[in-house]
Amino acid sequence: MTRESRKYWLTLVIGLAWFLLLLWPLLGINDDGTLSFAPAFAVWIRVAVVVSILAVIYFAKKQGWLDPVLNPAGKAAEEVRKVLAAPPLWIYILIGAALALAFPWFTSRYAQDIAISVLIYISLGLGLNVVVGLCGLLDLGYIAFYGVGAYTYALLSIHYGFPFWVALPFAATFAAIAGCFIGYPTLRMRGDYLAIVTLGFGEIIRIVLNNWMSLTNGPNGLLGIDAPAVLIPDFSDGFSLEVFFLKNLGYLYYVALGLAIFSIVGVYRLNFSRIGRAWEAIREDETAAELMGVNTFRFKLLAYAMGAVFGGLAGAFFAARMRFVSPESFTFIESALVLSMVVLGGMGSIPGIMLGALALIALPEVFREFELYRMLAFGGVMTLMMLFRPAGLIPAKRMGKRSDDED
Amino acid sequence: MDYFLQQLINGLTLGGVYALVALGYTMVYGIIQLINFAHGEIFAAGGYMGVILLSFLAANGLMETSPWLCLGISLALAMGYCAMLAMAVEKVAYKPLRNSSRLSVLLSALGMSIFLQNGLMLTQGVYDKAYPIAFTSGGFDLGSLHINYMQVIILSLTAGLLIALNTLVFKTRIGRAMRATAQDKVMAALVGINSNRVIATTFAIGAGLAAAAGIMVGLYYGSVRYDMGFVPGIKAFAAAVLGGIGNITGAMIGGLIIGMVEIFAAAYIPHGGEYKDVFAFVILILVLYFMPTGIMGENVDDTRV
């Protein structure tokens, strides 16, 4: 046993002992004045076994003992990748689109419900990706724009009877205004200060929604929002146009799909336009970008506004789908959820974010019986991802390192 | 006037608590330039340890005979516990990321915060947990002012801890090492300072102060909740920024200001109570906009911002 490996195992043992020491007071000291060891030990032993197994695998991989097994597996994976890479990209897009279009025909209500959530979060993730992934501005209050969009549609629908489609541009506009409003004072800040200020803004908007009783009905939320409607021709009595409300989940799915496709195409076009390049330049090195003639002030503000537009659209759809909004839906944890989608999938990478949304919304539904541990696992995975794969599952192709990270 | 003085005392009490939590943020930020999001959860864990230990002591009948001793024991044990918790968090989530991008570390901290909050929820339940005793019941009158014992405890304990911290940072070896590391990590390492140990110590000290604050908040309001760490955590960070991040005196002043503003806004502005959480954020944004380095000035090297 080398010195290195001894140190590795010693760290593991100390870590587990430390964990027991931290866990025991929480589970072992009872209110009735007794001490118990069984519950803490039961939890600890499970964690210890899992961690030890993982440690053995990691150690074996590091020592090269697994190469005989992993090499063929890696080669096979390489082969599969080559076969998959052979047909052009549009074939996959076509297959994906066909599957997405056919989805409601062969699935249950429950699956459609989850699919709608995934599509909403794809839009949100892509919107945040504009701010964080492309422009490099860390925004921890992104869900505020979602809230602005949702409340805009809710209020317009309830008080003025605006139909969904007419309200959409308003939701997008108000969200963009909110984006500029938040963006403007924060433009002078970078990095951590920016993160904390956007977090503060998100909280301010949530608190206002919670307390402005006359407008938002406070924590009780707003009821009676119309579902999206379409006009369909009716020939029964000559020719007239009938208003048809899309209350069925299957129809709503298509609206969500349309929204998601709009976001994907929109963000893709933005990413590969002059504006997108300017954003990436700002992300990589703001000072250099400014020296090269990029108007950083305008482009950063634009990034906030554009990101907010997608959030606002998603919010309006959310209100139309739930037909109820309350401040509960716009908490910090939602911002963290969207942010971790972007990070988990790979910042700046559109397929990555789609995968991230799928993983974070659909996977927990599969493991429903572990509902309680959902957020625990979510937090843990976020930290582990940063430790082992900070660039995300599908890293963006064009991505550099910020110059101010290097100090 | 009496009303004003009463609010002043309330503000000082709350501000003292914010100052204690803010110190943890500012010291960690001063040394490794990280917003330690998990710090709010450490504060909550401290509050919970207070409940657990005091309940245990109360159930064993120690509370009737010597309540002050019980409070002291719980405080010491909870501070030790949180110091250990913070060191574990630092070791797992921050140390391996010492050289990666700032965004990665920030997200790792965010993940840790969510993890700890839900860990508390799973082990302690989703409902409020009540403190077994209330020191709040007693009190004395000073003219027409009523001051309860809890406020005396908080104010004196805060003052005591702040003095102890000041001594530690400016008068001891480890304090000097901390200041040196905050100023220039590489240079400090060259002259033989073990920066890993300094960072771990900083986390432990900050966590101890946060734990004390958690117990005091729990005693003051009579109960704790698993998510009690988030909003006070952000406000304490606002206090740290307000005073100038990395600056210990600044964090104390910032904490007092945020506490005062919150109490006075609730007392004097119509609907202020409902919006009291907003004021801390508004102050934060205004300060960062007009004085990006805070009132007392930033105390970290300026290559960063």
XYZ file of C-alpha atoms in Angstrom:
712
model
C 0.000 0.000 0.000
C 1.464 3.296 -1.050
C 1.400 6.409 1.022
C -1.099 8.010 -1.340
C -3.621 5.197 -1.095
C -3.248 5.002 2.682
C -4.080 8.671 2.849
C -7.116 8.091 0.654
C -8.562 5.383 2.889
C -7.713 7.296 6.046
C -9.631 10.292 4.714
C -12.619 8.053 4.061
C -12.588 6.638 7.589
C -12.205 10.066 9.184
C -14.953 11.427 6.960
C -17.376 8.688 7.980
C -16.558 9.109 11.654
C -17.069 12.865 11.292
C -20.409 12.256 9.588
C -21.566 10.023 12.460
C -20.563 12.723 14.904
C -22.654 15.273 12.997
C -25.606 12.980 12.462
C -25.981 11.545 15.922
C -27.048 14.687 17.850
C -29.803 15.347 15.307
C -31.309 11.886 15.575
C -30.057 10.586 18.900
C -31.003 13.247 21.465
C -34.710 13.009 22.201
C -37.117 15.602 23.532
C -38.137 13.344 26.427
C -34.618 13.464 27.813
C -33.384 10.093 26.653
C -30.540 9.226 24.343
C -30.952 6.715 21.550
C -28.363 5.315 19.222
C -30.344 3.057 16.929
C -31.916 5.595 14.476
C -28.734 7.524 13.835
C -26.756 4.340 13.460
C -29.315 2.874 11.041
C -29.020 5.907 8.764
C -25.272 6.090 9.174
C -24.627 2.461 8.264
C -26.561 2.817 4.997
C -24.685 5.947 4.026
C -21.395 4.359 5.083
C -21.965 1.248 2.950
C -22.908 3.256 -0.148
C -20.022 5.688 0.273
C -17.544 2.848 0.855
C -18.663 1.012 -2.269
C -18.365 4.201 -4.321
C -14.953 4.864 -2.812
C -13.763 1.354 -3.708
C -14.957 1.770 -7.302
C -13.326 5.198 -7.579
C -10.104 3.877 -6.085
C -10.076 0.858 -8.379
C -10.616 3.088 -11.400
C -7.825 5.398 -10.324
C -5.471 2.459 -9.813
C -6.301 1.085 -13.248
C -7.775 -2.182 -11.978
C -10.965 -1.643 -13.932
C -9.278 -1.023 -17.283
C -9.893 -4.559 -18.583
C -13.613 -4.050 -18.027
C -13.860 -0.386 -18.922
C -11.751 -0.549 -22.070
C -14.135 -2.762 -24.056
C -17.061 -0.808 -22.631
C -15.426 2.458 -23.656
C -14.669 1.059 -27.098
C -18.255 -0.122 -27.510
C -19.509 3.300 -26.470
C -17.156 4.844 -29.007
C -18.562 2.556 -31.732
C -22.133 3.476 -30.831
C -21.218 7.139 -30.909
C -19.707 6.741 -34.386
C -22.831 4.986 -35.693
C -24.999 7.681 -34.166
C -22.880 10.457 -35.602
C -23.108 9.059 -39.140
C -26.552 10.373 -40.211
C -26.871 14.159 -40.443
C -28.278 16.155 -37.573
C -31.581 17.003 -39.272
C -32.623 13.320 -39.174
C -32.419 13.347 -35.386
C -34.243 16.639 -35.194
C -36.951 15.187 -37.437
C -37.270 12.029 -35.324
C -37.342 14.112 -32.169
C -39.994 16.425 -33.590
C -42.120 13.489 -34.770
C -41.919 11.856 -31.336
C -42.748 15.140 -29.641
C -45.752 15.704 -31.931
C -47.088 12.177 -31.494
C -46.531 12.175 -27.740
C -50.110 12.880 -26.507
C -51.547 10.144 -28.740
C -50.041 7.271 -26.858
C -49.554 8.550 -23.314
C -51.621 9.018 -20.182
C -52.748 12.313 -18.655
C -50.081 11.945 -16.005
C -47.289 11.661 -18.559
C -48.668 14.633 -20.478
C -48.755 16.677 -17.322
C -45.084 15.983 -16.665
C -44.216 16.593 -20.312
C -45.838 20.037 -20.109
C -43.782 20.828 -17.024
C -40.620 19.710 -18.774
C -41.425 21.921 -21.767
C -42.083 24.956 -19.548
C -38.786 24.395 -17.787
C -36.993 24.015 -21.111
C -38.200 27.508 -22.027
C -37.169 28.832 -18.646
C -33.799 27.134 -18.783
C -33.114 28.492 -22.247
C -34.102 31.982 -21.150
C -31.753 31.827 -18.191
C -29.126 30.385 -20.487
C -29.106 33.657 -22.406
C -28.182 35.526 -19.239
C -25.902 33.005 -17.531
C -24.664 30.741 -20.304
C -24.157 33.238 -23.092
C -23.515 36.513 -21.333
C -21.937 35.125 -18.167
C -24.084 37.136 -15.746
C -25.053 34.987 -12.803
C -28.735 35.575 -12.089
C -30.235 34.024 -8.951
C -33.576 35.799 -9.249
C -34.590 34.635 -12.679
C -37.902 33.217 -11.495
C -39.091 36.792 -10.923
C -39.594 37.181 -14.696
C -41.588 33.978 -14.754
C -43.710 35.520 -12.010
C -44.078 38.800 -13.882
C -45.257 36.935 -16.982
C -47.675 34.786 -15.021
C -49.200 37.696 -13.116
C -49.399 39.846 -16.246
C -51.523 37.287 -18.020
C -53.514 36.486 -14.878
C -54.440 40.123 -14.264
C -55.137 40.920 -17.909
C -57.322 37.854 -18.202
C -59.274 38.364 -15.002
C -59.809 42.117 -15.144
C -59.884 42.840 -18.853
C -60.716 39.467 -20.368
C -57.627 39.456 -22.590
C -57.315 36.211 -24.546
C -54.122 34.239 -24.050
C -52.557 35.009 -27.414
C -53.147 38.737 -27.114
C -51.759 38.727 -23.597
C -48.565 36.894 -24.596
C -46.816 39.931 -26.096
C -47.810 41.949 -23.042
C -46.367 39.281 -20.738
C -43.155 39.253 -22.773
C -42.960 43.058 -22.794
C -43.560 43.468 -19.093
C -41.018 40.756 -18.331
C -38.496 42.486 -20.604
C -39.157 45.788 -18.824
C -38.648 44.033 -15.497
C -35.438 42.579 -16.941
C -34.132 46.031 -17.828
C -35.273 47.321 -14.467
C -33.233 44.666 -12.700
C -30.420 44.755 -15.200
C -29.813 48.491 -15.158
C -28.528 48.996 -11.589
C -26.645 45.702 -11.603
C -24.656 46.387 -14.732
C -21.810 47.888 -12.778
C -21.388 44.760 -10.708
C -19.771 41.531 -11.614
C -19.764 38.000 -10.327
C -20.788 37.488 -6.741
C -22.321 40.894 -6.089
C -24.464 40.481 -9.140
C -25.648 37.087 -7.911
C -26.653 38.414 -4.543
C -28.382 41.497 -5.936
C -30.436 39.486 -8.418
C -31.358 37.185 -5.559
C -32.511 40.242 -3.633
C -34.581 41.448 -6.579
C -36.237 38.060 -6.901
C -37.155 38.145 -3.226
C -38.461 41.715 -3.509
C -40.799 40.731 -6.333
C -42.022 37.700 -4.392
C -42.628 39.751 -1.246
C -44.500 42.387 -3.248
C -46.666 39.709 -4.865
C -47.299 38.310 -1.414
C -48.320 41.597 0.186
C -49.972 43.753 -2.455
C -53.389 42.426 -1.512
C -55.471 44.749 -3.689
C -53.653 43.765 -6.864
C -52.440 40.225 -6.409
C -54.747 38.919 -3.675
C -51.637 38.141 -1.652
C -50.819 34.594 -0.635
C -54.278 33.381 -1.654
C -53.402 33.867 -5.287
C -55.583 34.678 -8.272
C -58.285 32.340 -9.532
C -60.373 32.334 -12.683
C -57.702 32.734 -15.354
C -58.819 31.679 -18.823
C -57.218 28.771 -20.604
C -55.710 29.506 -24.030
C -58.369 29.587 -26.720
C -58.395 29.158 -30.488
C -60.995 30.191 -33.035
C -62.296 27.269 -35.023
C -64.635 27.602 -37.985
C -68.145 26.348 -37.328
C -70.275 25.399 -40.377
C -73.389 24.192 -38.563
C -75.105 27.557 -38.931
C -73.701 29.011 -42.103
C -70.137 30.079 -41.316
C -69.004 31.429 -37.986
C -65.972 31.308 -35.796
C -66.334 29.511 -32.523
C -64.117 30.170 -29.481
C -62.684 26.900 -28.291
C -60.852 26.783 -24.964
C -57.866 24.453 -24.869
C -58.543 22.966 -21.473
C -57.607 19.435 -22.395
C -54.066 18.521 -21.388
C -53.378 17.096 -24.834
C -54.060 20.481 -26.461
C -52.133 22.347 -23.785
C -49.214 20.075 -24.498
C -49.090 21.388 -28.058
C -49.132 24.985 -26.846
C -46.245 24.184 -24.500
C -44.435 22.404 -27.291
C -44.873 25.442 -29.517
C -43.490 27.651 -26.764
C -40.504 25.360 -26.220
C -39.752 25.185 -29.949
C -40.029 28.967 -30.171
C -37.509 29.236 -27.314
C -35.148 26.683 -28.819
C -35.157 28.341 -32.235
C -35.018 31.812 -30.703
C -32.089 31.062 -28.439
C -30.305 29.177 -31.203
C -30.671 32.113 -33.581
C -29.565 34.544 -30.889
C -26.607 32.368 -30.004
C -25.277 32.331 -33.553
C -26.031 35.932 -34.401
C -23.848 38.996 -33.986
C -25.606 39.630 -30.697
C -24.781 36.139 -29.439
C -21.134 36.582 -30.359
C -21.059 39.879 -28.530
C -22.542 38.196 -25.456
C -19.969 35.443 -25.606
C -17.234 37.999 -25.932
C -18.536 39.701 -22.802
C -18.666 36.362 -21.022
C -15.098 35.473 -21.933
C -13.518 38.808 -21.173
C -15.559 41.892 -20.580
C -12.700 44.344 -20.722
C -11.363 42.926 -23.967
C -14.851 42.913 -25.470
C -15.272 46.565 -24.613
C -11.915 47.381 -26.137
C -12.957 45.598 -29.317
C -15.918 47.927 -29.617
C -18.688 45.859 -28.044
C -21.109 48.150 -26.285
C -21.145 46.075 -23.102
C -23.755 48.243 -21.402
C -26.311 47.768 -24.166
C -25.617 44.094 -24.711
C -25.782 43.192 -21.041
C -29.082 44.993 -20.725
C -30.273 43.238 -23.861
C -29.260 39.873 -22.389
C -31.400 40.552 -19.338
C -34.320 41.666 -21.457
C -34.104 38.734 -23.874
C -33.709 36.211 -21.089
C -36.694 37.760 -19.340
C -38.819 37.526 -22.483
C -38.575 33.732 -22.503
C -39.257 33.633 -18.782
C -42.283 35.888 -19.222
C -43.727 33.757 -22.024
C -43.247 30.617 -19.961
C -44.901 32.372 -17.018
C -47.939 33.390 -19.072
C -48.351 29.822 -20.238
C -47.948 28.573 -16.678
C -50.786 30.836 -15.540
C -52.957 29.700 -18.443
C -52.313 26.068 -17.727
C -52.833 26.162 -13.952
C -55.557 28.852 -14.237
C -54.307 29.918 -10.830
C -51.252 31.841 -9.719
C -49.868 32.446 -6.247
C -46.504 33.697 -4.974
C -45.742 30.146 -3.784
C -44.689 29.234 -7.320
C -42.010 31.900 -7.555
C -39.690 31.155 -4.655
C -35.922 31.192 -4.616
C -35.842 27.410 -4.806
C -37.430 27.603 -8.273
C -34.675 29.956 -9.387
C -32.139 27.504 -8.049
C -33.902 24.686 -9.873
C -33.783 26.469 -13.224
C -30.193 27.516 -12.652
C -29.156 23.977 -11.847
C -30.819 22.779 -15.066
C -28.633 25.146 -16.984
C -25.560 24.110 -15.052
C -26.302 20.393 -14.977
C -26.946 20.261 -18.708
C -24.054 22.491 -19.655
C -24.072 26.269 -19.763
C -24.552 27.731 -23.204
C -25.477 24.354 -24.662
C -29.064 24.064 -25.930
C -29.273 20.233 -26.043
C -27.628 20.198 -22.635
C -30.311 22.399 -21.116
C -33.061 20.275 -22.641
C -31.465 17.229 -21.073
C -31.064 19.093 -17.786
C -34.759 20.015 -17.686
C -35.721 16.440 -18.501
C -33.427 15.077 -15.817
C -34.543 17.448 -13.068
C -38.294 17.370 -13.752
C -38.964 13.899 -15.112
C -36.507 11.793 -13.081
C -37.948 12.735 -9.660
C -41.372 11.629 -10.944
C -39.943 8.206 -11.705
C -38.625 7.923 -8.153
C -41.842 9.153 -6.571
C -41.563 7.041 -3.449
C -38.424 8.961 -2.521
C -40.287 12.274 -2.775
C -39.024 13.379 0.656
C -35.408 13.029 -0.359
C -35.875 14.876 -3.615
C -34.466 18.232 -2.607
C -31.753 16.601 -0.517
C -30.580 14.686 -3.559
C -30.958 17.803 -5.686
C -28.635 19.793 -3.457
C -26.180 16.955 -3.188
C -26.100 16.381 -6.937
C -25.501 20.082 -7.541
C -22.398 19.996 -5.338
C -21.182 16.674 -6.761
C -21.599 17.915 -10.326
C -19.402 20.889 -9.538
C -16.788 18.568 -8.062
C -16.694 16.006 -10.857
C -18.137 17.536 -14.005
C -18.326 21.324 -13.722
C -18.956 21.854 -17.447
C -22.249 19.935 -17.382
C -23.539 16.775 -19.058
C -23.325 18.125 -22.609
C -20.773 20.920 -22.522
C -21.132 23.808 -24.951
C -18.696 23.719 -27.841
C -17.665 27.334 -27.655
C -16.715 28.012 -24.086
C -13.674 29.586 -22.576
C -12.580 30.574 -19.133
C -13.306 33.964 -17.690
C -10.161 35.956 -17.244
C -11.046 37.012 -13.705
C -11.353 33.367 -12.654
C -7.688 32.856 -12.999
C -6.455 34.850 -10.059
C -39.825 59.212 22.647
C -40.308 56.098 24.726
C -41.649 54.327 21.708
C -38.580 55.412 19.785
C -36.226 54.157 22.507
C -38.109 50.888 22.711
C -37.695 50.411 18.955
C -34.052 51.367 19.273
C -33.501 48.529 21.723
C -35.421 46.111 19.516
C -33.343 47.215 16.559
C -30.094 46.775 18.451
C -31.159 43.282 19.472
C -32.018 42.202 15.961
C -29.011 44.010 14.520
C -26.703 42.220 16.935
C -27.960 38.899 15.650
C -27.463 39.943 12.023
C -23.991 41.190 12.883
C -23.033 37.808 14.323
C -24.171 35.990 11.186
C -22.649 38.637 8.924
C -19.230 38.087 10.482
C -19.189 34.530 9.177
C -19.926 35.734 5.655
C -17.441 38.526 5.712
C -14.561 36.484 7.125
C -15.042 33.680 4.624
C -15.444 36.123 1.761
C -12.395 38.016 2.900
C -10.246 34.916 2.713
C -11.510 32.865 -0.211
C -13.892 35.290 -1.999
C -16.847 32.956 -1.719
C -20.431 33.723 -0.786
C -20.937 30.858 1.586
C -24.627 30.237 0.941
C -24.594 27.365 3.410
C -23.882 29.825 6.228
C -27.596 30.557 6.707
C -28.193 26.855 7.159
C -25.430 26.651 9.734
C -27.284 29.392 11.601
C -30.471 27.293 11.433
C -28.588 24.204 12.563
C -27.348 26.184 15.550
C -30.919 27.089 16.423
C -31.910 23.445 16.214
C -29.001 22.275 18.337
C -30.133 24.801 20.931
C -33.646 23.329 20.951
C -32.378 19.771 21.101
C -29.899 20.358 23.887
C -32.155 22.582 25.987
C -35.039 20.105 25.640
C -32.729 17.326 26.711
C -31.498 19.258 29.741
C -35.025 20.380 30.618
C -36.372 16.836 30.449
C -33.632 15.751 32.814
C -34.710 18.374 35.316
C -31.611 20.538 35.107
C -33.493 23.533 33.838
C -35.289 24.324 37.099
C -32.151 24.247 39.188
C -29.789 26.207 36.973
C -31.214 27.651 33.745
C -28.189 29.837 33.073
C -25.829 26.909 33.270
C -28.060 25.001 30.834
C -28.034 27.919 28.433
C -24.269 28.130 28.677
C -23.774 24.411 28.064
C -26.170 24.388 25.110
C -24.539 27.444 23.630
C -21.064 25.971 23.892
C -22.057 22.576 22.506
C -24.098 24.067 19.652
C -21.221 26.356 18.701
C -18.872 23.390 18.677
C -21.301 21.326 16.658
C -21.765 24.008 14.024
C -18.035 24.569 13.813
C -17.644 20.875 13.000
C -20.480 21.038 10.494
C -18.957 24.042 8.747
C -15.551 22.395 8.594
C -17.116 19.318 7.023
C -18.935 21.479 4.471
C -15.728 23.318 3.670
C -13.797 20.097 3.260
C -16.389 18.441 1.019
C -17.774 21.274 -1.066
C -15.200 24.063 -1.197
C -11.719 22.684 -0.694
C -11.629 20.505 -3.827
C -12.808 23.526 -5.819
C -10.128 25.926 -4.585
C -8.782 26.410 -8.106
C -11.895 26.146 -10.257
C -14.098 28.907 -11.589
C -15.968 31.157 -9.212
C -19.295 30.097 -10.629
C -18.581 26.448 -9.801
C -17.829 27.246 -6.185
C -20.885 29.448 -5.885
C -23.112 26.691 -7.250
C -21.471 24.149 -5.014
C -22.290 26.413 -2.074
C -25.868 26.734 -3.278
C -26.128 22.954 -3.535
C -24.759 22.568 -0.022
C -27.276 25.079 1.288
C -30.188 23.141 -0.238
C -28.695 19.870 0.989
C -28.305 21.062 4.571
C -31.716 22.679 4.678
C -33.371 19.455 3.564
C -31.168 17.409 5.840
C -32.505 19.469 8.743
C -36.036 19.011 7.469
C -35.665 15.246 7.178
C -34.117 14.773 10.608
C -36.187 17.358 12.493
C -39.494 17.550 10.669
C -41.222 20.306 8.728
C -42.994 21.946 11.656
C -41.794 24.612 14.045
C -39.926 23.235 17.003
C -40.538 25.121 20.222
C -37.865 26.065 22.732
C -38.633 24.465 26.089
C -38.272 27.639 28.091
C -38.774 31.281 27.558
C -36.290 33.653 29.101
C -38.494 36.279 27.501
C -41.050 36.165 30.293
C -39.015 38.115 32.817
C -37.785 41.623 32.466
C -37.376 44.962 34.189
C -38.556 48.490 33.700
C -36.248 51.367 33.065
C -38.394 54.426 33.473
C -41.266 53.683 31.139
C -39.135 51.356 29.003
C -39.606 47.644 29.308
C -36.530 45.558 28.664
C -36.857 41.803 28.843
C -34.100 39.460 29.862
C -33.850 37.947 26.428
C -32.814 41.290 24.993
C -30.241 41.673 27.750
C -28.910 38.201 26.991
C -28.704 38.858 23.267
C -27.082 42.271 23.620
C -24.533 41.189 26.181
C -23.714 37.925 24.444
C -23.340 39.669 21.099
C -21.073 42.276 22.615
C -19.043 39.590 24.377
C -18.613 37.501 21.225
C -17.668 40.531 19.162
C -15.013 41.530 21.666
C -13.720 37.952 21.769
C -13.582 37.837 17.985
C -11.767 41.150 17.794
C -9.195 39.906 20.274
C -8.813 36.703 18.320
C -8.341 38.400 14.974
C -6.103 41.245 16.054
C -4.209 39.849 19.021
C -3.467 36.172 18.398
C -1.266 34.142 16.101
C -4.124 32.510 14.243
C -5.760 35.915 13.811
C -2.597 37.271 12.280
C -2.434 34.244 9.992
C -6.028 34.877 8.956
C -5.345 38.496 8.148
C -2.230 37.557 6.228
C -4.070 34.911 4.210
C -6.884 37.337 3.450
C -4.391 39.859 2.161
C -2.299 37.592 -0.036
C -2.732 33.852 -0.009
C 0.399 33.002 -1.947
C 2.627 35.284 0.069
C 1.190 33.961 3.315
C 1.879 30.403 2.210
C 5.454 31.381 1.353
C 6.115 32.588 4.859
C 4.911 29.290 6.275
C 1.198 29.784 6.925
C -0.875 26.684 6.329
C -3.674 28.276 4.351
C -5.911 25.199 4.469
C -5.847 25.261 8.224
C -6.492 28.989 8.325
C -9.479 28.618 6.023
C -10.911 25.743 8.065
C -10.489 27.790 11.242
C -12.213 30.752 9.644
C -15.171 28.587 8.719
C -15.297 27.155 12.229
C -15.215 30.572 13.914
C -17.874 31.995 11.607
C -20.051 28.948 12.195
C -19.692 29.250 15.951
C -20.904 32.847 15.835
C -23.788 31.859 13.556
C -24.767 29.065 15.937
C -24.901 31.510 18.832
C -27.076 33.788 16.711
C -29.331 30.857 15.829
C -29.909 29.987 19.480
C -30.644 33.587 20.347
C -33.140 33.962 17.524
C -34.745 30.686 18.620
C -34.987 31.883 22.210
C -36.288 35.285 21.177
C -39.072 33.986 18.958
C -39.591 30.792 20.962
C -39.237 28.354 18.072
C -37.096 27.310 15.122
C -37.919 26.054 11.665
C -35.876 24.135 9.135
C -35.951 26.984 6.584
C -35.265 29.785 9.065
C -31.744 30.195 7.713
C -32.396 31.508 4.240
C -33.813 35.022 4.674
C -31.692 35.988 7.729
C -28.716 34.570 5.859
C -29.311 36.835 2.889
C -29.931 39.808 5.153
C -26.738 39.097 7.028
C -24.905 38.943 3.741
C -26.492 42.280 2.862
C -25.128 43.550 6.175
C -21.666 42.259 5.323
C -21.758 43.961 1.933
C -23.155 47.124 3.456
C -20.258 47.367 5.864
C -17.704 46.515 3.212
C -17.040 42.884 2.614
C -14.003 41.392 4.314
C -14.130 44.124 6.903
C -14.983 42.845 10.392
C -15.914 46.187 11.942
C -17.925 46.913 8.844
C -19.927 43.719 9.243
C -20.848 44.672 12.796
C -21.974 48.140 11.763
C -23.778 46.765 8.725
C -25.629 44.236 10.854
C -26.746 46.920 13.277
C -27.899 49.165 10.426
C -29.923 46.404 8.756
C -31.516 45.446 12.071
C -32.366 49.074 12.897
C -33.779 49.781 9.465
C -35.966 46.711 9.620
C -37.380 47.546 13.052
C -37.870 51.248 12.340
C -39.439 50.577 8.966
C -41.874 48.190 10.596
C -42.619 50.726 13.318
C -42.919 53.970 11.399
C -43.780 53.268 7.776
C -47.367 52.267 6.993
C -47.476 48.619 5.907
C -43.779 48.558 6.805
C -44.176 45.340 8.742
C -45.373 43.414 5.729
C -42.533 44.687 3.624
C -39.831 44.586 6.290
C -37.854 41.944 4.396
C -37.723 44.214 1.359
C -35.815 46.995 3.078
C -32.662 44.984 3.616
C -32.549 44.141 -0.081
C -33.307 47.684 -1.184
C -30.519 49.014 1.034
C -28.189 46.376 -0.357
C -28.941 47.352 -3.945
C -28.642 51.077 -3.245
C -25.356 50.658 -1.415
C -23.882 48.493 -4.134
C -25.024 50.967 -6.730
C -23.606 54.077 -5.118
C -20.810 52.631 -2.986
C -19.775 49.345 -4.552
C -17.273 48.653 -1.786
C -19.595 49.315 1.146
C -19.535 51.935 3.868
C -16.237 50.981 5.482
C -14.540 49.944 2.267
C -13.651 46.553 1.006
C -10.850 44.681 2.638
C -9.924 42.212 -0.090
C -7.488 42.702 -2.898
C -8.958 44.710 -5.738
C -7.947 42.512 -8.655
C -11.295 40.846 -8.304
C -14.139 43.264 -8.928
